[in-house]
CSV table of C-alpha atoms and ligand atoms in Angstrom, one decimal:
chain,number,residue,atom,x,y,z
A,26,MET,CA,119.4,171.9,161.4
A,27,THR,CA,119.9,168.6,159.6
A,28,LYS,CA,122.8,167.8,157.5
A,29,ARG,CA,122.6,165.1,154.8
A,30,PRO,CA,125.3,162.5,154.8
A,31,GLU,CA,127.7,162.7,151.8
A,32,PRO,CA,128.4,159.5,149.9
A,33,ARG,CA,132.1,158.5,149.4
A,34,GLN,CA,133.8,161.1,147.3
A,35,ASP,CA,135.1,158.5,144.8
A,36,LEU,CA,131.6,157.1,144.3
A,37,ALA,CA,130.0,160.6,143.9
A,38,LEU,CA,132.3,161.0,140.9
A,39,LEU,CA,130.9,158.0,139.1
A,40,ALA,CA,128.1,158.2,136.6
A,41,SER,CA,126.0,155.2,137.3
A,42,TYR,CA,125.9,152.4,134.7
A,43,HIS,CA,122.7,152.6,132.8
A,44,SER,CA,121.3,151.1,129.8
A,45,PRO,CA,117.9,152.8,129.4
A,46,GLN,CA,114.9,150.5,130.1
A,47,VAL,CA,112.1,151.9,128.1
A,48,ASP,CA,109.0,150.3,126.8
A,49,VAL,CA,109.5,149.5,123.1
A,50,GLU,CA,108.2,146.9,120.6
A,51,VAL,CA,111.7,145.6,119.7
A,52,ARG,CA,114.3,145.5,122.4
A,53,LEU,CA,117.8,144.8,121.1
A,54,SER,CA,119.8,146.8,123.6
A,55,THR,CA,121.2,144.6,126.4
A,56,ASN,CA,122.4,141.3,124.8
A,57,GLU,CA,119.6,139.3,126.4
A,58,ALA,CA,118.2,136.2,124.7
A,59,PRO,CA,115.3,137.1,122.4
A,60,GLN,CA,113.2,134.1,123.6
A,61,GLY,CA,112.3,133.1,127.1
A,62,PRO,CA,113.6,129.7,128.4
A,63,PRO,CA,111.9,126.5,127.2
A,64,VAL,CA,108.3,126.0,128.4
A,65,GLU,CA,109.3,122.6,129.9
A,66,PHE,CA,112.0,124.4,131.9
A,67,MET,CA,109.4,126.9,133.3
A,68,THR,CA,107.0,124.1,134.3
A,69,ALA,CA,109.8,122.2,136.0
A,70,LEU,CA,110.9,125.3,137.7
A,71,ALA,CA,107.4,126.0,139.1
A,72,GLU,CA,107.4,122.5,140.5
A,73,ALA,CA,110.8,122.8,142.0
A,74,VAL,CA,109.9,126.2,143.6
A,75,ALA,CA,106.7,124.8,145.0
A,76,ALA,CA,108.8,122.2,146.9
A,77,LEU,CA,111.4,124.6,148.3
A,78,PRO,CA,111.5,125.1,152.0
A,79,LEU,CA,111.7,128.9,151.8
A,80,HIS,CA,111.5,129.5,155.5
A,81,ARG,CA,115.0,128.0,155.7
A,82,TYR,CA,118.2,129.7,154.5
A,83,PRO,CA,119.4,128.2,151.2
A,84,ASP,CA,122.4,125.8,150.9
A,85,ARG,CA,125.1,128.2,151.8
A,86,SER,CA,127.7,126.5,149.6
A,87,ALA,CA,125.3,125.9,146.7
A,88,GLU,CA,126.6,122.3,146.4
A,89,LYS,CA,124.2,120.9,143.9
A,90,LEU,CA,124.6,123.8,141.5
A,91,ARG,CA,128.3,123.9,141.8
A,92,ASN,CA,128.6,120.2,141.4
A,93,ALA,CA,126.5,120.3,138.3
A,94,LEU,CA,128.5,123.1,136.8
A,95,ALA,CA,131.8,121.4,137.7
A,96,GLN,CA,130.6,118.3,135.9
A,97,ARG,CA,129.7,120.3,132.8
A,98,TYR,CA,133.3,121.5,132.6
A,99,GLY,CA,135.0,118.4,133.8
A,100,ARG,CA,136.2,120.1,137.0
A,101,LYS,CA,135.6,119.7,140.7
A,102,MET,CA,133.0,121.5,142.9
A,103,ASP,CA,135.7,123.4,144.8
A,104,GLU,CA,136.8,125.0,141.5
A,105,VAL,CA,133.4,126.7,141.0
A,106,PHE,CA,132.2,129.9,142.6
A,107,VAL,CA,128.6,131.0,142.0
A,108,ALA,CA,127.0,134.5,142.5
A,109,ASN,CA,124.1,136.7,141.6
A,110,GLY,CA,125.2,137.4,138.0
A,111,SER,CA,128.8,137.5,136.8
A,112,ASN,CA,128.8,141.1,137.9
A,113,GLU,CA,128.7,139.9,141.5
A,114,VAL,CA,131.4,137.4,140.6
A,115,LEU,CA,133.6,140.2,139.4
A,116,GLN,CA,132.8,142.3,142.5
A,117,SER,CA,133.7,139.4,144.8
A,118,LEU,CA,137.0,139.0,142.9
A,119,LEU,CA,137.9,142.6,143.3
A,120,LEU,CA,136.8,142.8,146.9
A,121,THR,CA,139.2,139.9,147.4
A,122,TYR,CA,142.2,140.7,145.2
A,123,GLY,CA,141.6,144.4,144.4
A,124,GLY,CA,140.7,147.1,146.8
A,125,PRO,CA,142.5,150.2,148.1
A,126,GLY,CA,146.2,150.3,147.2
A,127,ARG,CA,145.7,147.7,144.5
A,128,SER,CA,145.2,147.9,140.8
A,129,LEU,CA,143.3,146.3,137.9
A,130,ALA,CA,144.5,146.5,134.3
A,131,LEU,CA,141.8,146.5,131.5
A,132,PHE,CA,141.6,147.3,127.8
A,133,GLU,CA,139.1,149.8,126.5
A,134,PRO,CA,136.7,150.0,125.0
A,135,THR,CA,135.4,147.0,127.0
A,136,TYR,CA,132.5,146.1,129.3
A,137,GLY,CA,131.8,149.3,131.3
A,138,MET,CA,131.1,147.5,134.5
A,139,HIS,CA,134.7,146.3,134.8
A,140,ALA,CA,135.9,149.8,135.6
A,141,GLN,CA,132.8,150.6,137.5
A,142,ILE,CA,133.1,147.6,139.9
A,143,ALA,CA,136.8,148.4,140.3
A,144,ARG,CA,136.0,151.9,141.4
A,145,THR,CA,133.3,150.9,143.9
A,146,THR,CA,135.7,148.5,145.4
A,147,GLY,CA,138.4,151.2,145.7
A,148,THR,CA,140.6,149.4,143.1
A,149,THR,CA,142.8,151.7,140.9
A,150,VAL,CA,142.0,151.2,137.2
A,151,LEU,CA,144.8,151.0,134.7
A,152,ALA,CA,143.0,151.4,131.4
A,153,ARG,CA,144.9,150.9,128.2
A,154,PRO,CA,143.5,151.2,124.7
A,155,ARG,CA,142.7,148.6,122.1
A,156,GLN,CA,143.9,149.1,118.5
A,157,ASP,CA,141.8,151.3,116.1
A,158,ASP,CA,140.1,148.2,114.7
A,159,PHE,CA,139.3,147.2,118.4
A,160,SER,CA,141.7,144.2,118.4
A,161,LEU,CA,143.8,143.8,121.4
A,162,ALA,CA,147.6,144.0,120.7
A,163,PRO,CA,149.6,141.6,122.8
A,164,HIS,CA,152.3,144.3,123.3
A,165,THR,CA,149.7,146.6,124.9
A,166,VAL,CA,148.9,144.0,127.5
A,167,ALA,CA,152.5,143.0,128.1
A,168,GLU,CA,153.6,146.6,128.6
A,169,VAL,CA,151.1,147.5,131.3
A,170,VAL,CA,151.7,144.2,133.1
A,171,GLU,CA,155.4,144.7,133.0
A,172,ALA,CA,155.4,148.3,134.0
A,173,GLU,CA,152.7,148.3,136.6
A,174,GLN,CA,152.5,144.7,137.9
A,175,PRO,CA,148.7,145.1,138.3
A,176,ASP,CA,147.2,142.9,141.1
A,177,VAL,CA,144.5,141.8,138.7
A,178,VAL,CA,144.3,141.8,134.9
A,179,PHE,CA,140.9,141.6,133.1
A,180,LEU,CA,140.6,140.2,129.6
A,181,CYS,CA,137.2,140.0,128.0
A,182,SER,CA,136.9,137.5,125.1
A,183,PRO,CA,134.8,137.9,123.1
A,184,ASN,CA,134.8,141.5,124.1
A,185,ASN,CA,131.7,143.6,124.8
A,186,PRO,CA,130.8,145.9,123.0
A,187,THR,CA,133.3,145.3,120.2
A,188,GLY,CA,132.4,141.6,119.6
A,189,THR,CA,135.8,140.0,118.8
A,190,GLN,CA,137.9,137.4,120.6
A,191,ASP,CA,141.4,138.1,121.8
A,192,PRO,CA,144.4,136.7,119.7
A,193,PRO,CA,145.3,133.1,120.5
A,194,GLY,CA,148.1,132.7,123.0
A,195,LEU,CA,147.4,136.0,124.8
A,196,VAL,CA,146.0,134.3,127.9
A,197,GLU,CA,149.0,131.9,128.1
A,198,ASP,CA,151.5,134.8,127.7
A,199,THR,CA,149.8,137.1,130.1
A,200,LEU,CA,149.4,134.4,132.6
A,201,ALA,CA,153.1,133.6,132.5
A,202,GLN,CA,153.8,137.3,133.1
A,203,VAL,CA,151.3,137.9,136.0
A,204,GLN,CA,152.4,134.7,137.8
A,205,SER,CA,156.0,135.9,138.0
A,206,TYR,CA,155.0,138.6,140.6
A,207,GLY,CA,151.8,137.1,142.1
A,208,GLY,CA,149.1,138.8,139.9
A,209,LEU,CA,145.8,137.2,139.0
A,210,LEU,CA,144.3,137.0,135.5
A,211,LEU,CA,140.5,136.9,134.8
A,212,VAL,CA,139.0,136.2,131.4
A,213,ASP,CA,135.4,137.4,131.2
A,214,GLU,CA,133.6,134.8,128.9
A,215,ALA,CA,130.1,136.2,129.2
A,216,TYR,CA,129.8,135.4,125.5
A,217,GLY,CA,132.0,132.3,125.7
A,218,GLN,CA,129.3,130.0,124.3
A,219,PHE,CA,129.2,132.0,121.1
A,220,ALA,CA,132.9,131.8,120.5
A,221,ASP,CA,135.2,129.0,119.3
A,222,GLN,CA,138.0,129.4,121.9
A,223,SER,CA,137.9,129.4,125.7
A,224,ALA,CA,140.4,129.8,128.5
A,225,VAL,CA,138.6,127.2,130.6
A,226,SER,CA,141.0,124.4,129.6
A,227,LEU,CA,144.0,126.3,130.9
A,228,ILE,CA,142.6,126.5,134.5
A,229,GLY,CA,144.7,124.6,137.0
A,230,GLU,CA,145.8,124.6,140.7
A,231,SER,CA,149.2,126.0,139.8
A,232,ARG,CA,147.8,128.7,137.6
A,233,SER,CA,146.6,132.2,138.6
A,234,LEU,CA,143.8,132.1,136.1
A,235,VAL,CA,140.0,132.4,136.5
A,236,VAL,CA,137.2,132.5,134.0
A,237,SER,CA,133.8,134.0,134.5
A,238,ARG,CA,130.6,133.1,132.7
A,239,THR,CA,126.9,133.8,133.1
A,240,PHE,CA,123.4,132.4,132.6
A,241,SER,CA,122.2,135.8,131.5
A,242,LYS,CA,123.0,135.6,127.8
A,243,THR,CA,123.1,132.1,126.3
A,244,TRP,CA,120.9,130.5,129.0
A,245,ALA,CA,118.1,133.1,128.5
A,246,LEU,CA,118.0,133.7,132.2
A,247,ALA,CA,119.0,137.3,132.7
A,248,GLY,CA,116.1,137.8,135.1
A,249,VAL,CA,117.4,135.1,137.4
A,250,ARG,CA,120.8,136.8,138.0
A,251,LEU,CA,123.2,133.9,138.0
A,252,GLY,CA,126.9,133.9,137.1
A,253,TYR,CA,129.9,131.7,137.9
A,254,LEU,CA,133.6,131.5,138.0
A,255,LEU,CA,135.9,128.6,137.2
A,256,GLY,CA,139.3,128.7,138.8
A,257,PRO,CA,141.7,127.1,141.2
A,258,ALA,CA,140.3,125.9,144.5
A,259,TRP,CA,142.5,128.2,146.5
A,260,CYS,CA,141.0,131.2,144.7
A,261,VAL,CA,137.4,130.0,145.0
A,262,SER,CA,137.8,129.5,148.8
A,263,GLU,CA,139.1,133.1,149.1
A,264,LEU,CA,136.1,134.4,147.1
A,265,GLU,CA,133.8,132.6,149.4
A,266,LYS,CA,135.3,134.5,152.4
A,267,ALA,CA,134.4,137.8,150.7
A,268,SER,CA,130.8,136.8,150.0
A,269,LEU,CA,127.9,137.5,152.3
A,270,PRO,CA,126.5,134.4,154.0
A,271,TYR,CA,123.7,132.8,151.9
A,272,HIS,CA,124.2,135.3,149.1
A,273,LEU,CA,122.8,133.0,146.5
A,274,GLY,CA,119.1,132.5,147.1
A,275,ALA,CA,117.3,129.1,146.9
A,276,LEU,CA,115.3,130.2,143.9
A,277,THR,CA,118.4,131.2,142.0
A,278,GLN,CA,120.1,127.9,142.8
A,279,ALA,CA,117.1,125.9,141.8
A,280,ALA,CA,116.7,127.8,138.5
A,281,GLY,CA,120.4,127.4,137.6
A,282,LEU,CA,120.5,123.7,138.5
A,283,LEU,CA,117.4,123.0,136.3
A,284,ALA,CA,118.6,125.0,133.4
A,285,LEU,CA,121.6,122.7,133.0
A,286,ASP,CA,119.2,119.9,132.0
A,287,TYR,CA,118.3,121.9,128.9
A,288,GLN,CA,121.7,122.0,127.2
A,289,GLU,CA,120.4,120.8,123.8
A,290,GLU,CA,117.8,123.6,123.6
A,291,MET,CA,120.3,126.1,124.7
A,292,ASP,CA,122.8,124.9,122.0
A,293,ALA,CA,120.1,125.2,119.4
A,294,ARG,CA,119.4,128.8,120.4
A,295,VAL,CA,123.1,129.7,120.3
A,296,ASP,CA,123.3,128.2,116.7
A,297,PHE,CA,120.2,130.2,115.7
A,298,LEU,CA,121.7,133.5,117.1
A,299,ARG,CA,125.0,132.8,115.4
A,300,SER,CA,123.2,132.3,112.0
A,301,GLU,CA,121.1,135.5,112.6
A,302,ARG,CA,124.3,137.3,113.3
A,303,GLN,CA,125.8,136.2,110.0
A,304,ARG,CA,122.7,137.3,108.2
A,305,VAL,CA,122.3,140.7,109.9
A,306,PHE,CA,126.1,141.3,109.4
A,307,SER,CA,125.8,140.7,105.6
A,308,VAL,CA,122.9,143.1,105.3
A,309,LEU,CA,124.7,145.7,107.4
A,310,LYS,CA,127.6,145.4,105.0
A,311,THR,CA,125.4,146.7,102.2
A,312,LEU,CA,124.4,149.8,104.1
A,313,PRO,CA,126.3,153.0,104.7
A,314,VAL,CA,127.8,151.9,108.0
A,315,THR,CA,131.1,150.5,109.2
A,316,VAL,CA,130.5,147.2,110.8
A,317,TRP,CA,132.8,145.1,113.0
A,318,PRO,CA,132.9,141.3,112.9
A,319,SER,CA,131.5,139.6,116.0
A,320,ASP,CA,131.8,136.3,117.8
A,321,THR,CA,128.9,137.1,120.1
A,322,ASN,CA,125.1,137.7,120.0
A,323,PHE,CA,125.5,141.4,119.1
A,324,ILE,CA,127.1,143.6,116.4
A,325,LEU,CA,128.8,146.9,116.7
A,326,PHE,CA,128.4,149.4,113.8
A,327,ARG,CA,128.9,153.0,113.0
A,328,PRO,CA,126.7,155.0,110.6
A,329,GLU,CA,129.0,156.7,108.2
A,330,GLU,CA,126.9,159.6,106.9
A,331,LYS,CA,124.6,160.3,109.9
A,332,GLU,CA,125.3,160.8,113.5
A,333,GLY,CA,125.1,157.7,115.7
A,334,ARG,CA,123.0,159.5,118.3
A,335,VAL,CA,120.5,160.7,115.6
A,336,VAL,CA,120.2,157.2,114.1
A,337,TRP,CA,119.6,155.7,117.6
A,338,GLN,CA,116.9,158.2,118.3
A,339,LYS,CA,115.1,157.7,115.0
A,340,LEU,CA,115.2,153.9,115.6
A,341,LEU,CA,113.7,154.5,119.0
A,342,ASP,CA,111.0,156.7,117.5
A,343,ARG,CA,110.1,153.5,115.5
A,344,SER,CA,109.9,151.6,118.8
A,345,ILE,CA,113.3,149.8,118.2
A,346,LEU,CA,115.8,150.1,121.1
A,347,ILE,CA,119.5,149.4,120.5
A,348,ARG,CA,122.5,150.5,122.5
A,349,ASP,CA,124.0,153.9,122.0
A,350,PHE,CA,127.7,154.1,122.5
A,351,SER,CA,128.2,157.1,120.3
A,352,ALA,CA,129.4,159.4,123.0
A,353,GLU,CA,131.6,156.9,124.8
A,354,PRO,CA,135.4,157.4,124.6
A,355,GLY,CA,136.9,155.3,121.9
A,356,LEU,CA,133.5,154.4,120.4
A,357,ALA,CA,132.6,157.7,118.8
A,358,GLY,CA,129.4,157.3,116.7
A,359,CYS,CA,129.0,153.6,117.4
A,360,LEU,CA,125.8,151.7,118.1
A,361,ARG,CA,125.4,148.1,119.2
A,362,VAL,CA,122.5,145.8,118.2
A,363,THR,CA,121.7,142.6,120.0
A,364,MET,CA,120.4,139.7,117.9
A,365,GLY,CA,116.7,139.2,118.3
A,366,THR,CA,114.2,136.9,116.7
A,367,SER,CA,114.3,136.8,112.9
A,368,GLN,CA,111.3,139.1,112.8
A,369,GLU,CA,112.8,141.6,115.2
A,370,ASN,CA,116.0,141.6,113.3
A,371,ASN,CA,114.1,142.2,110.1
A,372,GLN,CA,112.2,145.1,111.7
A,373,PHE,CA,115.5,146.6,112.8
A,374,LEU,CA,117.1,146.2,109.4
A,375,ALA,CA,114.2,147.7,107.6
A,376,ALA,CA,114.0,150.6,110.0
A,377,LEU,CA,117.7,151.2,109.8
A,378,GLU,CA,117.7,151.3,106.0
A,379,GLU,CA,114.9,153.8,106.1
A,380,VAL,CA,116.6,156.0,108.7
A,381,LEU,CA,119.9,155.9,106.8
A,382,SER,CA,118.4,156.8,103.4
B,19,PLP,C1,126.4,140.9,130.3
B,19,PLP,C2,127.8,140.8,130.8
B,19,PLP,C3,128.2,140.5,132.0
B,19,PLP,C4,127.3,140.4,133.2
B,19,PLP,O1,126.3,139.7,133.2
B,19,PLP,P1,125.5,139.2,134.4
B,19,PLP,O2,124.1,139.4,134.0
B,19,PLP,O3,125.8,140.0,135.6
B,19,PLP,O4,125.9,137.8,134.6
B,19,PLP,C5,129.6,140.3,132.3
B,19,PLP,N1,130.5,140.6,131.4
B,19,PLP,C6,130.2,141.0,130.2
B,19,PLP,C7,131.3,141.2,129.2
B,19,PLP,C8,128.9,141.1,129.8
B,19,PLP,O5,128.5,141.6,128.6
């Protein structure tokens, strides 16, 4: 008789994170960039890859990439941690500062992977709600930090999937609080390049603050899997201890390093996506939906007269995939659309109008 091994009980309870990957004409579901990276980048990458000594392990400390990132933000290399997507950054952070017997405070609805990564690392999740309009009330943060002294606090600004930035001053106030008992504050800025405020300038050796960012959204490199964290050197060196040796491949390092040479193109794309966001937002305002303002490359909305799930399905029937949050706690009926090319956005708007009428 054979007996199949049981996975960890706490993992078995988790529904795995999934955004359906189906074949559609218009894919506006995972906040990716609508266009591939610049052609010149792809050519330069092919050349760089051809010259890579792939029989050797990559640079274990990814020095060139970290130096280039450090320069971009006016920081030093030892204040930069790099990993396979910012999800791996967050995992390394919770392996290091979370774990069994430790806790993470977060504010829902927010990025679902935050709680998921916490649970896979055995970290207790202290979830607190945002306001009805999805803004984050400073007293909500202050209360959980004071009452529970969480080891780690995650803010997400601009927040996914709701789209808005946290109120000014929240990072400073929360930081003062967590530092009083030895906690750590992370600000997830996956959409930082779309926003007009950032916590990066607050980083310093005497501050328990780290900021995570990614190449997946703005840099049009979701397929590469590259994310990074900016923070005090003492924290970065602890994160490195929790990482597997050579965790960031030579191909990933090369792609990230090259991408940084295309800042102007990337900025132009961000500008374009912001203007599309304004345009799509104005049209949504004229339809029977509630729509929330956004500082990102996506918009959250809720059909008022029809069920969210039904609208989502009818869009999918028209080969348009957006993200369905309608059954998620705190997001009843809500859908999220990522900004695509002008044509894709027009297709989405036309189909939505038809579905809602
Ligand atoms: C997309 C996203 C990430 C993770 O992206 P990676 O592809 O793993 O870099 C992290 N945080 C938020 C809020 C996101 O939306």
